[in-house]
XYZ file of C-alpha atoms in Angstrom:
435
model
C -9.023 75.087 -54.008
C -9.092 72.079 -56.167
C -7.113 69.221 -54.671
C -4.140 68.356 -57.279
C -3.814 64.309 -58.297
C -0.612 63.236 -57.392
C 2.024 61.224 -59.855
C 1.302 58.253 -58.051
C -2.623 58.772 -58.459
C -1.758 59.330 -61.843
C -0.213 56.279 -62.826
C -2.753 54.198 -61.340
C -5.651 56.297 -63.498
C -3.221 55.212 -66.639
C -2.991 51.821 -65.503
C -6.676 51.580 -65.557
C -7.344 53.078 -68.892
C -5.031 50.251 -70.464
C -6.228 47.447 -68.479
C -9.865 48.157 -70.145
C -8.461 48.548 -73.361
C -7.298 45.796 -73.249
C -10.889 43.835 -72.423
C -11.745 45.882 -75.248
C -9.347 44.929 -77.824
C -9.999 40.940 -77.015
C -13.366 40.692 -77.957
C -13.093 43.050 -81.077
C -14.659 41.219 -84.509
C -11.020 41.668 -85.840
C -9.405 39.600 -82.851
C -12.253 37.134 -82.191
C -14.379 36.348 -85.072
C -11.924 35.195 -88.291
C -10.917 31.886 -86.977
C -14.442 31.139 -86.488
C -15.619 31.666 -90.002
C -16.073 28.738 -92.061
C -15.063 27.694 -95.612
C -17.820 29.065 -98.519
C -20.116 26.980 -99.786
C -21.135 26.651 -103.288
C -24.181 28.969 -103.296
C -24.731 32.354 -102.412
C -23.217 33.507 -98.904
C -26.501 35.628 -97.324
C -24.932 37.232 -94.225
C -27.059 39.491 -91.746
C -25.671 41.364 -88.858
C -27.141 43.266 -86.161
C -26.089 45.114 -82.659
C -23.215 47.094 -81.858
C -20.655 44.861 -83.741
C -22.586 44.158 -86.246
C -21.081 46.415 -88.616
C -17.749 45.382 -88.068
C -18.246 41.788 -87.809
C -19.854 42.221 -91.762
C -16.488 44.155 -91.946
C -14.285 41.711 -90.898
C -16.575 38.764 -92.907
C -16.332 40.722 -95.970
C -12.786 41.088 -95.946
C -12.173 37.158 -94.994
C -14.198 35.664 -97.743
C -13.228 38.280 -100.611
C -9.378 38.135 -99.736
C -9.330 34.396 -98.359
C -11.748 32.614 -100.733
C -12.035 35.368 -103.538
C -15.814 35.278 -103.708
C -17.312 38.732 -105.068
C -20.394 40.760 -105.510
C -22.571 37.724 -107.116
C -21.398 35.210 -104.186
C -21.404 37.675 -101.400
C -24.977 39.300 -100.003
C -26.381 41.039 -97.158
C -27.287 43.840 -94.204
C -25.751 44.639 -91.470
C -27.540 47.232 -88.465
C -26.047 48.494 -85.893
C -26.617 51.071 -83.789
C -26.187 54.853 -85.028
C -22.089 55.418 -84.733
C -21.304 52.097 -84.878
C -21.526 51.243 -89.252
C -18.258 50.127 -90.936
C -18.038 49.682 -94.677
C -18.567 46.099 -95.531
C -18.367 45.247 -99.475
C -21.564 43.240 -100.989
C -23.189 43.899 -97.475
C -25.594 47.423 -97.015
C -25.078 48.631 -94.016
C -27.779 50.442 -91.791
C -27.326 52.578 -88.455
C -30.303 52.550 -86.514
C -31.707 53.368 -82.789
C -30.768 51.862 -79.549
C -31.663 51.207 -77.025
C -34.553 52.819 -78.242
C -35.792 51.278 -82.072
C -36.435 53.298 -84.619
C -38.110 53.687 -88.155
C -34.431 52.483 -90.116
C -34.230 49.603 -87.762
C -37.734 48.359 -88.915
C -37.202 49.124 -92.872
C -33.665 47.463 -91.904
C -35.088 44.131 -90.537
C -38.080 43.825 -93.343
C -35.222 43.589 -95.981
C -33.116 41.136 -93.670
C -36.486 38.972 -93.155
C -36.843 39.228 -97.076
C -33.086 37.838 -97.561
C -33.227 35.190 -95.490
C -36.898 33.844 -96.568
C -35.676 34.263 -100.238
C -32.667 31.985 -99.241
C -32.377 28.663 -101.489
C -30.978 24.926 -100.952
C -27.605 25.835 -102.036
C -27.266 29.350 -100.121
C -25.772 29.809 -96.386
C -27.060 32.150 -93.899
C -24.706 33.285 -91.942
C -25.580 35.765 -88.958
C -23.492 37.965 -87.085
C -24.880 39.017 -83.188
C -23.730 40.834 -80.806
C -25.795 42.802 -77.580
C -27.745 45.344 -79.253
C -29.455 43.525 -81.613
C -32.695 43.253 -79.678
C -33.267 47.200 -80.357
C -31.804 47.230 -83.881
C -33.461 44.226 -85.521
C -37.105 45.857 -84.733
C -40.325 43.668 -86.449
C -43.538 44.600 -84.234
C -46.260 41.626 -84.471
C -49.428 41.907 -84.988
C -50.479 45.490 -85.504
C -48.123 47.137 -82.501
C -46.548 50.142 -83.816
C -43.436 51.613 -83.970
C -44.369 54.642 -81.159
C -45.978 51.441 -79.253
C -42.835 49.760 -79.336
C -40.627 52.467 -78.252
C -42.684 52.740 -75.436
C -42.825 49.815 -74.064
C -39.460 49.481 -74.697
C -38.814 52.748 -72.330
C -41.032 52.062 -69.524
C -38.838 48.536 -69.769
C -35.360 50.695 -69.292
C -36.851 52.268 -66.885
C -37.886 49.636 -64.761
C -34.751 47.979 -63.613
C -35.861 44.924 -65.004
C -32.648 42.833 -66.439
C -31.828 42.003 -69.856
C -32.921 38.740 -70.002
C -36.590 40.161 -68.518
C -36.693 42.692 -71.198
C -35.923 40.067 -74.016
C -38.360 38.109 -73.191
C -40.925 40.472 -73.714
C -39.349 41.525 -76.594
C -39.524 37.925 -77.886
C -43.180 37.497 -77.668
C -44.109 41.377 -79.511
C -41.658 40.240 -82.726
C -41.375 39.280 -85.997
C -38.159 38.131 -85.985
C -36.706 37.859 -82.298
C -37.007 33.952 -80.609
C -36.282 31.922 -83.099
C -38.391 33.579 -86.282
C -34.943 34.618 -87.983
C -34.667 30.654 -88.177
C -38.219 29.952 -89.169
C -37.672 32.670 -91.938
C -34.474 30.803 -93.142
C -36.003 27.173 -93.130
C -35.491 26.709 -96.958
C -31.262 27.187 -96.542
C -28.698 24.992 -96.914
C -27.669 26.159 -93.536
C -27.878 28.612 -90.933
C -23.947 29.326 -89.050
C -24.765 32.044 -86.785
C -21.305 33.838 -85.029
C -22.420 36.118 -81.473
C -20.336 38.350 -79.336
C -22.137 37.839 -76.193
C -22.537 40.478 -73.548
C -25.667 38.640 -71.173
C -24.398 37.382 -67.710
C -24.068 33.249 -68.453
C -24.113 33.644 -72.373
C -27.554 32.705 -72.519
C -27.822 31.850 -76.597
C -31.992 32.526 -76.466
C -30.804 36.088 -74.740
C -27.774 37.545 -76.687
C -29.790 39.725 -78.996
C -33.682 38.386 -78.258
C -32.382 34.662 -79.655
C -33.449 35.166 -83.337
C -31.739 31.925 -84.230
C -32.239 29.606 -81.545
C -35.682 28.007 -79.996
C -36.691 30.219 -77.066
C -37.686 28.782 -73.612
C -39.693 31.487 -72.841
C -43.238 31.663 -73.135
C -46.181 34.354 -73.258
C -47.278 33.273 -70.073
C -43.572 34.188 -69.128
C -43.584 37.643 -71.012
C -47.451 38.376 -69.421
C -46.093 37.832 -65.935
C -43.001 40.118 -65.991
C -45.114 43.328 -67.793
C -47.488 42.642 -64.652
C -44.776 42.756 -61.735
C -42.462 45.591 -63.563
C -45.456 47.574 -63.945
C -45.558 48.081 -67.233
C -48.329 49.535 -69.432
C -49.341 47.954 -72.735
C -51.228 48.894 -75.304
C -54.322 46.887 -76.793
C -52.487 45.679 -79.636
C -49.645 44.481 -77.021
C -52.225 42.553 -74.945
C -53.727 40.759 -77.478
C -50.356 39.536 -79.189
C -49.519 38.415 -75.230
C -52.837 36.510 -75.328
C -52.824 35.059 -78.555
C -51.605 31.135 -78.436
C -50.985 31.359 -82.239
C -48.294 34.237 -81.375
C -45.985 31.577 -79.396
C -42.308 32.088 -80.250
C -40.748 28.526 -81.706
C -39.557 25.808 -79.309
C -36.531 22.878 -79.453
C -37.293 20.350 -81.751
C -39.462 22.863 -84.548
C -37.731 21.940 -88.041
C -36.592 25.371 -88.639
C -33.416 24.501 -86.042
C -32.169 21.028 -87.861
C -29.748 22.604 -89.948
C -29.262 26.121 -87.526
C -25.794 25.998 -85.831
C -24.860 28.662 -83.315
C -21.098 29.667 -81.458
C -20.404 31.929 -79.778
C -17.066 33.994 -80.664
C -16.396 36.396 -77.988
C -17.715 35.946 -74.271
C -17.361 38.699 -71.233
C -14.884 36.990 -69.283
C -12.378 36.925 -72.589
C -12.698 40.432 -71.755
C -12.087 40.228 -68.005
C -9.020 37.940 -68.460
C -7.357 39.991 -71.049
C -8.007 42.371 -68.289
C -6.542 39.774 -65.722
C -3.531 39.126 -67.429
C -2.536 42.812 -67.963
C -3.180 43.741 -64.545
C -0.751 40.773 -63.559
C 1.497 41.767 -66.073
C 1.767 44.939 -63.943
C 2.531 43.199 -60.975
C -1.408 42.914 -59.529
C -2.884 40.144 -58.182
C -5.750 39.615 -60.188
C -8.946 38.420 -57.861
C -11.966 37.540 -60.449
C -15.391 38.947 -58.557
C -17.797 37.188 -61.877
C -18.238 37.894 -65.183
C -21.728 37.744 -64.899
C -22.924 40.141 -62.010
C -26.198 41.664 -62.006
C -28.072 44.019 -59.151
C -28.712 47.567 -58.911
C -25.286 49.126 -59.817
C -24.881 51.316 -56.337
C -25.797 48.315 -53.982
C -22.349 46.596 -56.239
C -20.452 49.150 -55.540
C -20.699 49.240 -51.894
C -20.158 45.696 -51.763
C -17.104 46.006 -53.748
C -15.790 48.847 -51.861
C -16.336 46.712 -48.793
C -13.834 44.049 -50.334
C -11.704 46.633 -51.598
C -10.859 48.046 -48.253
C -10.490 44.764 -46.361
C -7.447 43.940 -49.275
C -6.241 47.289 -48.804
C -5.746 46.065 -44.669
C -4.425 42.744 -45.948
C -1.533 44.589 -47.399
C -2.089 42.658 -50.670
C -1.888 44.480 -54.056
C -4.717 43.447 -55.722
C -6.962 43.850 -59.189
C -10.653 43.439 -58.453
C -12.686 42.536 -61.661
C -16.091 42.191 -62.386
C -18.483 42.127 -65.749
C -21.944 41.252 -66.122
C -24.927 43.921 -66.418
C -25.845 45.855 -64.017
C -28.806 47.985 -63.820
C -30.367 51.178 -62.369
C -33.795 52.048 -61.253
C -34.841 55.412 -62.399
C -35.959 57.574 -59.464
C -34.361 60.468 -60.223
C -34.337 63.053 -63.082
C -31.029 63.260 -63.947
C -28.847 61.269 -66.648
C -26.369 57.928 -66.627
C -25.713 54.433 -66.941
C -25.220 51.494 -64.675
C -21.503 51.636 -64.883
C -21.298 55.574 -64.204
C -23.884 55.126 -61.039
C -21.723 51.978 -60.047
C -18.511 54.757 -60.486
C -20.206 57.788 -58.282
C -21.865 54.936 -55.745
C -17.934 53.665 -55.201
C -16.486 56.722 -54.860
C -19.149 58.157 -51.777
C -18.398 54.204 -50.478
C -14.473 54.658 -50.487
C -14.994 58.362 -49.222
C -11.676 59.158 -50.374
C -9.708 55.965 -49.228
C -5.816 56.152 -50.450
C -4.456 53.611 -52.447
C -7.183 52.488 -54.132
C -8.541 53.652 -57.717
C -11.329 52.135 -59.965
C -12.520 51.781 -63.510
C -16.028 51.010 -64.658
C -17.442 51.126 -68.358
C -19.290 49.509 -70.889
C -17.340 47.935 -73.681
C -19.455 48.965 -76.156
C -18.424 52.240 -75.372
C -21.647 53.807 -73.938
C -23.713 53.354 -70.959
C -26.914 54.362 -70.832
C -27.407 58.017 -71.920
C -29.451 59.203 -74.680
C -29.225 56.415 -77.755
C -25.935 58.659 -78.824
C -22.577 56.983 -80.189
C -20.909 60.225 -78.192
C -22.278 59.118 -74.599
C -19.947 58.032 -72.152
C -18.627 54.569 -71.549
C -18.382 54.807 -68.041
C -16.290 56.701 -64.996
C -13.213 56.670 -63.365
C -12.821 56.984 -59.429
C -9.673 57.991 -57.754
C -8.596 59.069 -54.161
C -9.342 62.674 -54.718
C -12.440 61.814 -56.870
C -14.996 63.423 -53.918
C -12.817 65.657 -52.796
C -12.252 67.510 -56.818
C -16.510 67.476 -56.366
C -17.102 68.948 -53.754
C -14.686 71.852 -54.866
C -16.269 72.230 -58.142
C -19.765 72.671 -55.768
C -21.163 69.136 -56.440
C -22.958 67.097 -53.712
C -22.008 63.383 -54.535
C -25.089 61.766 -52.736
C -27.555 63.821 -53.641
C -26.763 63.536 -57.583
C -26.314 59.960 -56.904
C -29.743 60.059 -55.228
C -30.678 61.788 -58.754
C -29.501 59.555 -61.341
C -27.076 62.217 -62.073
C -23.724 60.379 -62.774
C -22.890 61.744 -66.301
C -22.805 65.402 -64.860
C -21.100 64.715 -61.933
C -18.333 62.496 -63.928
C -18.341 65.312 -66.739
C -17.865 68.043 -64.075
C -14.863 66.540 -62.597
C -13.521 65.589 -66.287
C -13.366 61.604 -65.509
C -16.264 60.362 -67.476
C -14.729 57.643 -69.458
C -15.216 58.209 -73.245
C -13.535 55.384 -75.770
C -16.131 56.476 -78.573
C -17.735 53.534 -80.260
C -15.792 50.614 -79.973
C -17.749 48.352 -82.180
C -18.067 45.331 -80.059
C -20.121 44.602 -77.185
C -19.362 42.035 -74.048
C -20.555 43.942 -71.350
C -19.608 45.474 -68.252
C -15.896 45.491 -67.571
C -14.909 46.804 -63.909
C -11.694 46.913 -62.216
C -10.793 48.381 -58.959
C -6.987 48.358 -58.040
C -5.900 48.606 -54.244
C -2.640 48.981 -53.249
């Protein structure tokens, strides 16, 4: 017999759902990105946006200048990609919906014509550029002669190696046309260069948040060489010889293309978290920040944070844990998930059922992991009963956690956390409530 989820179980599970939309809801375009967009300048506006809010940060750019400033079609110019699910009409902006995290062929026609726009911009026009996390699979330009297939695989055997974001980018970085700094390089002949990022890397790293395309990258080939060799990863010939090449070195601090670059950043995780915070207070929870910038293998989190979840729970305290950052998984199994629905199945087996305590963990994006589709999952939800309604339904929690299996077991038991595209992007947004 299936246990039942009592009212009070209930309540907390409701609780959680509106203290993540609300992490969601502060670091949407609409909320975060007007009051950061500057006055028009007398030539053409050239805006380019990529990753999951890209579309809607062209959205919500479009709408400012053509209702604040009344510019139209012949002052107003641009792309926006973002991933597939995640477009919103723009006006005077084409947008394109292309693969992640995997790239794809509409990515690459995608960032030829936004290389093309801003290498065609003049003294008089501005470049403004939109980021957000995501950007470093939609904005796609292979160097050298590295295909497209070449890419992608790299690009998988990457995922699949736990390595962390800003790893990945920085091989990224050194096998493009247009990541670490070479959007900049391509724009040298602007007036200016403004660009606006929602960030979703642990510490806001500017050279990270979508592969840096704006900014002069730190890393080096050496760097990108070194992490390919320790993650394992196999390259192709064309991939070697771009990592060997001197003349393939990404541009540094004090290259001309950066005098007249500017960069903010508009949205940051831990707007999220707070947002978070303050409606968990507002509901009469303590609110106990664990970082906004965690990373580790998602089930060796979890336990931790079911470890400091049960010692409040003895404290007597009534208490919001919450976390962000970006988490990862390494693959070992066959099965199918996300950091944030491993880091839900690894918490529940560490509770083991514990009463009074109830968790939340999802992307903000509104998928995590999965297949590269705008319908997968955000994340999962954990409750009291959560092993309990498994094992009833004929699931064995540790051996599909020992399989990568998280989606199925969250989908089985109905708490998979689903949003749908959200159209922004700062990360990981956890909360665990005790008491």
């Amino acid at each position: 017999m299936t246990p039942e989820i009592d009212p009070a179980t209930r309540a907390l599970r409701t609780l959680l759902d509106g203290f993540l939309a609300a992490a969601i809801e502060a670091a949407h375009p609409d909320t975060c990105l007007p009051a950061h967009l500057p006055p028009p300048t007398p030539g053409r506006l050239i805006i380019l946006g990529a990753g999951k809010a890209g579309g809607s940060m062209a959205a919500v750019a479009s709408r400012f200048y053509r209702e604040q400033h009344g510019l139209g079609d012949d002052r107003i110019v641009g792309l926006a990609v973002a991933r597939h699910g995640y477009g919103q009409d723009a006006p005077g902006i084409r947008m394109v919906e292309a693969g992640h995290p995997v790239p794809d062929e509409a990515g690459i026609d995608a960032t030829r014509e936004a290389l093309a726009l801003a290498t065609a911009a003049g003294p008089d026009d501005e470049v403004l550029v939109l980021l957000s996390g995501g950007g470093s699979a939609n904005w796609i330009a292979p160097a050298g002669d590295l295909t497209l297939p070449e890419k992608q695989a790299i690009t998988r055997a990457m995922l699949r190696s736990g390595a962390p974001i800003g790893e990945i980018n920085t091989v990224r970085k050194h096998l493009s046309r247009i990541k670490g700094g070479r959007l900049a390089v391509a724009a040298r002949n602007a007036r200016s260069i403004l660009t606006l990022a929602i960030s979703d890397v642990p510490f806001d790293d500017p050279a990270v948040i979508a592969s840096g395309p704006t900014v002069p990258d730190p890393s080096t080939l050496a760097d990108a060489r070194a992490i390919c060799e320790r993650r394992g990863i196999p390259l192709p010939e064309t991939a070697i010889r771009l990592l060997n090449d001197p003349l393939n070195e990404t541009p540094k601090a004090g290259d001309p293309a950066f005098a007249r670059a500017e960069y903010r950043i508009v949205a940051r995780p831990i707007d999220a978290l707070e947002a978070a915070a303050a409606a968990a207070k507002a509901a009469g929870y303590e609110p106990v920040m664990l970082g906004a910038d965690l990373e580790g293998e998602a089930r060796e989190v979890a336990a931790e944070h079911a470890r400091i979840a049960r010692e409040i729970k003895a404290s007597g305290r009534k208490v919001a844990l919450i976390s962000g950052g970006e988490l990862t998984v390494t693959i070992r199994g066959e099965g199918h998930g996300g950091p944030n629905q491993e880091y839900a199945l690894a918490l529940a087996i560490a509770l083991d059922g514990e009463t009074g305590i109830a968790g939340i963990a999802a992307d903000t994006d509104g998928t995590d992991g999965g297949r590269g589709e705008a319908t997968d999952p955000a994340g999962g939800l954990v409750d009291p009963t959560t092993l309990a309604r498994a094992r009833a339904a004929g699931l064995d929690p540790a051996a599909m956690l020992a399989d990568n299996d998280s989606t199925r077991f969250f989908a089985e038991i109905g708490d998979l956390v689903q949003p749908g595209p959200t159209k922004t992007n700062v990360n990981d947004c956890r909360i665990i409530l005790v008491g």
